[in-house]
Coordinates of C-alpha atoms and ligand atoms in Angstrom, one line a residue:
M309 CA -0.1 0.4 0.2
A310 CA 1.1 3.2 -0.5
T311 CA 2.4 5.7 1.5
T312 CA 1.8 9.2 3.4
W313 CA 5.5 10.9 3.5
I314 CA 6.1 13.9 6.0
I315 CA 9.4 15.9 6.4
T316 CA 9.7 19.0 8.3
A317 CA 12.1 20.1 10.7
D318 CA 9.6 21.2 13.2
T319 CA 5.6 20.9 14.5
A320 CA 3.8 23.4 11.9
V321 CA 2.4 21.4 9.8
S322 CA -1.4 20.6 10.8
S323 CA -2.3 21.3 6.7
L324 CA 0.0 18.8 5.3
L325 CA -1.4 16.1 8.0
D326 CA -5.2 16.9 6.8
T327 CA -3.9 16.5 3.6
A328 CA -2.0 13.2 5.0
R329 CA -4.8 12.3 6.5
S330 CA -7.4 12.1 2.9
L331 CA -4.9 9.8 1.8
G332 CA -6.1 7.3 3.5
A333 CA -2.3 5.5 3.4
P334 CA -0.8 5.2 6.1
V335 CA 1.2 8.6 7.1
T336 CA 4.9 7.9 7.9
L337 CA 6.0 11.7 9.8
V338 CA 10.1 12.8 8.7
A339 CA 11.3 14.7 12.5
L340 CA 14.6 16.8 10.8
T341 CA 15.3 16.6 14.1
P342 CA 16.1 14.6 17.5
E343 CA 13.0 16.9 19.5
A344 CA 10.0 14.9 18.1
S345 CA 7.2 13.4 18.7
A346 CA 4.6 11.7 18.1
V347 CA 1.6 13.1 16.7
D348 CA -2.7 11.6 16.6
G349 CA -3.5 10.0 13.2
V350 CA 0.6 9.3 12.0
S351 CA 1.9 5.6 12.2
T352 CA 4.7 6.3 12.7
V353 CA 7.6 8.9 13.4
V354 CA 10.9 8.6 12.3
A355 CA 13.3 11.2 13.8
L356 CA 16.5 11.9 12.4
D357 CA 19.5 13.8 14.8
A358 CA 22.4 14.9 12.5
G359 CA 24.4 16.2 15.9
D360 CA 25.9 19.5 14.0
A361 CA 24.8 19.5 10.9
P362 CA 22.1 21.8 9.2
V363 CA 19.5 20.9 8.5
E364 CA 19.4 21.1 5.3
A365 CA 22.8 19.0 4.9
L366 CA 20.3 16.0 6.4
A367 CA 19.4 15.2 2.3
P368 CA 21.0 12.6 2.4
A369 CA 19.4 10.6 5.8
V370 CA 16.1 12.0 4.6
A371 CA 16.7 10.2 1.8
E372 CA 17.9 6.6 2.6
T373 CA 15.0 7.0 6.0
V374 CA 12.5 7.9 2.2
T375 CA 12.2 4.2 0.1
A376 CA 8.6 5.9 -1.9
G377 CA 7.6 3.7 -4.1
D378 CA 4.8 4.4 -6.8
G379 CA 1.4 6.2 -5.5
D380 CA 3.4 7.4 -2.8
V381 CA 3.3 10.9 -1.9
V382 CA 5.7 13.1 0.1
L383 CA 4.6 16.3 1.7
L384 CA 7.0 19.6 3.0
P385 CA 6.1 22.4 4.3
N386 CA 7.0 25.5 2.1
R387 CA 9.8 27.0 4.2
P388 CA 13.9 27.8 3.0
A389 CA 15.1 24.0 4.5
E390 CA 12.3 22.0 3.9
R391 CA 12.5 23.4 0.1
V392 CA 15.3 21.6 0.0
I393 CA 15.3 18.7 1.1
A394 CA 12.4 18.7 -1.4
G395 CA 14.8 18.9 -4.2
A396 CA 17.1 16.4 -3.1
L397 CA 15.5 14.1 -2.1
A398 CA 12.9 14.6 -5.2
A399 CA 16.1 13.7 -7.3
R400 CA 17.6 11.0 -5.4
L401 CA 13.8 9.8 -5.6
G402 CA 13.3 10.5 -9.4
A403 CA 10.8 11.9 -8.8
P404 CA 8.9 15.5 -9.8
V405 CA 8.4 18.4 -7.0
L406 CA 6.3 20.3 -7.4
T407 CA 5.7 23.5 -5.4
G408 CA 2.7 26.0 -4.3
V409 CA 0.0 22.8 -4.0
R410 CA -2.9 23.8 -3.0
E411 CA -4.8 20.1 -3.1
V412 CA -4.1 17.4 -3.4
G413 CA -5.7 14.0 -4.9
T414 CA -4.9 10.5 -5.2
V415 CA -3.6 10.6 -8.9
S416 CA -3.6 13.7 -9.3
V417 CA -2.8 17.8 -7.7
T418 CA -3.5 21.3 -7.9
R419 CA -0.7 24.1 -8.1
A420 CA -0.8 28.4 -7.5
R421 CA 0.2 29.6 -10.7
F422 CA 1.9 32.7 -11.6
G423 CA 1.6 34.1 -8.4
G424 CA -2.2 32.0 -7.7
I425 CA -3.5 33.7 -10.5
A426 CA -3.9 30.5 -12.0
L427 CA -4.7 26.6 -10.8
E428 CA -2.7 24.5 -12.6
T429 CA -4.3 21.0 -11.8
V430 CA -1.4 18.4 -12.5
A431 CA -1.6 14.5 -12.5
T432 CA 0.6 12.2 -11.6
S433 CA 1.7 8.8 -11.2
G434 CA 5.1 7.1 -9.4
P435 CA 6.4 9.0 -6.3
V436 CA 5.5 12.8 -5.9
V437 CA 7.4 15.3 -4.1
I438 CA 5.0 18.2 -3.6
V439 CA 6.3 21.6 -1.8
A440 CA 2.9 23.5 0.0
D441 CA 1.7 26.1 3.5
G442 CA 2.4 23.7 7.2
G443 CA -0.4 25.4 8.3
A444 CA -0.5 25.9 12.4
E445 CA 0.8 25.0 15.2
A446 CA -0.1 20.8 15.7
P447 CA -0.9 19.0 19.4
V448 CA 2.2 16.8 19.5
G449 CA 2.1 13.6 22.3
E450 CA 4.8 11.7 23.6
P451 CA 8.5 11.8 22.7
V452 CA 10.1 9.7 20.3
P453 CA 14.0 8.6 20.9
A454 CA 16.2 10.0 17.7
T455 CA 18.4 7.8 15.2
P456 CA 21.6 9.1 14.9
T457 CA 22.7 9.3 11.8
T458 CA 26.0 10.0 9.6
S459 CA 24.1 10.8 5.7
V460 CA 24.7 14.1 6.2
Y461 CA 27.3 16.6 3.7
P462 CA 29.7 17.7 4.7
A463 CA 28.6 21.7 6.6
R464 CA 28.3 22.0 10.5
V465 CA 27.2 24.8 12.6
T466 CA 30.4 25.6 14.4
A467 CA 28.2 29.0 16.2
S468 CA 25.0 30.5 16.9
S469 CA 24.3 33.9 18.2
A470 CA 20.5 35.6 18.8
A471 CA 20.6 37.8 15.3
S472 CA 19.7 41.7 15.4
T473 CA 15.6 41.3 14.7
T474 CA 12.8 39.7 16.3
V475 CA 11.9 36.3 14.5
A476 CA 8.5 36.5 12.9
N477 CA 6.8 33.7 12.9
L478 CA 4.4 34.5 10.3
A479 CA 3.2 31.4 8.4
S480 CA 1.2 30.1 11.8
A481 CA -0.6 33.5 13.3
K482 CA -3.6 34.2 13.5
R483 CA -3.4 38.0 13.2
I484 CA -1.1 40.4 11.4
V485 CA -0.7 43.4 10.8
A486 CA 1.0 44.1 7.8
V487 CA 2.5 48.2 6.6
G488 CA 2.4 49.8 3.4
R489 CA 4.2 52.4 1.6
G490 CA 1.5 54.5 2.9
L491 CA 3.3 55.0 5.6
K492 CA 5.6 57.7 5.2
S493 CA 9.0 57.5 7.8
E494 CA 10.3 54.5 9.7
A495 CA 9.5 56.5 12.9
D496 CA 6.2 55.7 12.2
L497 CA 6.2 51.9 12.7
A498 CA 6.5 52.5 16.3
M499 CA 2.1 53.4 16.2
I500 CA 2.6 50.1 13.7
R501 CA 4.0 48.0 16.7
A502 CA 2.0 49.5 19.0
L503 CA -2.3 48.2 17.1
A504 CA -0.7 44.9 16.4
A505 CA 1.0 44.1 19.9
R506 CA -2.6 45.3 20.6
L507 CA -4.3 43.1 18.8
G508 CA -1.6 39.8 19.5
A509 CA -0.5 40.5 15.8
E510 CA 2.9 40.0 14.4
L511 CA 3.7 43.3 12.1
A512 CA 4.3 42.6 8.2
C513 CA 4.9 44.7 5.7
S514 CA 5.4 45.4 1.3
R515 CA 7.1 44.8 -0.5
P516 CA 9.5 48.4 -0.9
L517 CA 9.6 48.3 3.5
A518 CA 11.5 46.0 2.9
E519 CA 13.4 45.9 0.1
G520 CA 14.5 50.1 -0.4
L521 CA 13.5 51.3 1.9
D522 CA 14.9 48.8 4.1
W523 CA 12.8 49.0 7.7
L524 CA 11.7 45.7 7.8
P525 CA 12.9 42.8 7.5
K526 CA 12.8 41.1 4.1
D527 CA 11.7 37.6 5.7
V528 CA 7.9 39.7 6.8
Y529 CA 6.8 40.9 3.6
I530 CA 3.9 39.5 2.3
G531 CA 3.5 38.6 -1.6
V532 CA 4.7 36.8 -5.0
S533 CA 8.6 36.8 -4.1
G534 CA 7.4 36.9 -0.5
Q535 CA 5.0 34.7 2.4
T536 CA 2.3 33.2 2.2
V537 CA 0.0 33.9 4.2
T538 CA -3.3 32.8 6.0
P539 CA -4.4 34.3 8.9
D540 CA -8.0 35.2 10.2
L541 CA -7.2 38.4 10.3
Y542 CA -5.4 40.5 8.3
L543 CA -5.0 44.4 8.7
A544 CA -3.8 46.3 5.6
I545 CA -2.3 49.3 6.6
G546 CA -1.4 51.5 4.1
I547 CA -1.4 49.2 1.2
S548 CA -2.6 49.2 -2.3
G549 CA -3.1 45.7 -3.1
Q550 CA -1.0 45.2 -6.2
L551 CA -1.5 41.7 -8.0
Q552 CA 1.8 41.1 -6.5
H553 CA 1.1 41.7 -3.0
M554 CA -2.4 39.9 -2.4
V555 CA -1.4 36.8 -3.8
G556 CA 0.1 35.8 -0.5
A557 CA -3.1 38.1 2.0
Q558 CA -5.3 36.3 -0.1
D559 CA -7.1 33.4 1.8
A560 CA -6.6 35.3 5.2
R561 CA -10.2 34.6 6.0
T562 CA -10.9 38.3 6.9
I563 CA -9.2 41.6 5.6
V564 CA -9.7 45.1 7.4
V565 CA -7.9 48.0 4.8
V566 CA -7.4 50.9 6.1
N567 CA -6.2 53.4 3.0
T568 CA -7.2 57.1 2.3
D569 CA -7.8 56.1 -1.2
D570 CA -11.1 54.7 -2.0
K571 CA -10.0 53.4 -5.3
A572 CA -7.3 51.7 -4.0
P573 CA -7.2 48.1 -5.3
I574 CA -7.3 46.7 -1.8
L575 CA -10.9 47.7 -1.7
A576 CA -11.5 44.8 -3.3
Y577 CA -10.4 41.6 -1.2
A578 CA -11.6 44.3 1.7
D579 CA -14.3 42.2 4.4
Y580 CA -14.0 45.5 5.9
A581 CA -12.3 48.6 5.2
V582 CA -11.4 52.1 6.3
V583 CA -10.8 55.2 4.4
G584 CA -9.0 57.6 6.4
D585 CA -5.2 58.2 6.7
L586 CA -3.7 56.5 9.1
Y587 CA -2.4 58.9 10.7
D588 CA -6.0 59.5 12.1
V589 CA -7.8 55.8 12.4
V590 CA -4.5 53.7 13.6
P591 CA -3.8 55.9 17.1
A592 CA -7.3 55.5 17.0
L593 CA -8.4 52.0 16.6
T594 CA -5.2 51.1 19.0
E595 CA -7.0 53.6 22.0
A596 CA -10.2 51.3 21.0
L597 CA -8.6 48.2 21.4
Ligands
FAD228 C1 7.7 41.2 -10.3 C2 8.0 41.5 -8.7 C3 6.8 41.1 -7.7 C4 7.0 41.8 -7.0 N1 6.9 41.5 -5.7 C5 6.7 41.9 -4.2 C6 5.8 40.5 -3.5 O1 5.9 39.6 -3.6 N2 5.0 41.6 -2.6 C7 5.1 42.7 -2.4 O2 4.2 43.9 -1.5 N3 5.1 43.8 -3.5 C8 5.6 43.3 -4.1 N4 5.9 44.0 -5.7 C9 5.8 45.6 -5.6 C10 4.1 45.4 -5.9 O3 3.9 45.5 -7.5 C11 4.1 47.1 -6.0 O4 4.5 47.6 -5.8 C12 3.3 46.9 -3.7 O5 3.7 45.9 -3.8 C13 3.5 48.4 -3.5 O6 3.7 48.0 -1.6 P1 2.6 49.3 -1.2 O7 0.9 48.6 -1.9 O8 3.3 49.1 0.2 O9 2.9 51.0 -1.9 P2 2.1 51.7 -2.6 O10 1.2 50.8 -4.2 O11 2.6 53.6 -2.8 O12 0.4 51.7 -1.9 C14 -0.1 52.7 -0.7 C15 -1.0 52.3 -0.8 O13 -1.2 53.7 0.6 C16 -2.5 54.4 0.8 N5 -1.5 56.0 1.4 C17 -1.0 56.7 1.3 N6 -0.5 57.4 2.3 C18 -2.1 56.4 3.4 C19 -1.8 57.2 4.7 N7 -1.4 58.8 5.2 N8 -3.6 56.3 5.2 C20 -3.9 55.6 4.7 N9 -3.6 55.0 3.1 C21 -2.1 56.0 2.9 C22 -2.4 54.6 -0.9 O14 -3.8 55.4 -0.8 C23 -1.7 53.5 -1.5 O15 -2.5 52.2 -1.6 C24 6.7 42.7 -5.8 C25 6.6 43.5 -8.2 C26 6.8 43.3 -8.5 C27 7.6 43.1 -10.8

């Protein structure tokens, strides 16, 4: 019988688990970390302990573990290390790697093309490696003992230190406050941060604020060349809503917009909109919250 594999470096894989369970085959989770735990609905968890090797160097060990046969589906979350593993694994297995996948069936997958403005259906036979959104944190159970492996590429972590920027966990964020070029100065980010903090939200932005203005780190901009997010709430402030931005945010459950322009494209995506100046609306909203 076919197996569905999930390869992941962390536990933010609830969407992949839903997909795996829907396929009906036994699910094996390969954890790219020695600290793995049992997961509901997963028949086997294999925890790989690569010592001081970086996650990406585990590709040979993953390939040895995943003996994918006909009909096997290998799922990986769309994160940097797992994308590297997906490519290396697909090459080893002689399997296609499909990215941007939205739906997985037993004989076909649907995936986003051209930044999400088109959907493509791909018929599959034999093993297939699929990169899709991982989803939120999955509930975990008892710890699983790790299997030490020496099948790693020759790379090792020699030092690690805290980065100067705060790490954002946008992929699993329930609430996101995103800001765009409507903001006049970097100092005004304090006002947006205050609103995000009041909402318990992560801070994100449009690309110009992260690439060009450099007011925020590059890993927090949303869009076709940035992050794709699916929060319950996406509050977009001073963002015009160009397609390249919206493909990363359009699947948010509720989109709230603050913009001075009542003809801004983002209004077409909004569940609620305040047409007004963010310098009036944001402090008032923070105060009201
Ligand atoms: C190949 C390619 C890839 C790209 N990838 C991405 C991507 O991944 N992510 C991304 O974001 N962009 C991406 N872009 C850029 C994208 O096309 C837009 O240029 C960008 O998203 C615009 O950012 P913005 O909405 O912040 O700025 P603008 O388009 O300048 O919009 C600013 C908005 O703020 C409003 N505003 C101004 N003042 C105020 C105020 N006081 N109060 C309230 N509202 C105000 C304006 O009405 C306007 O709607 C890409 C472009 C290309 C060509």
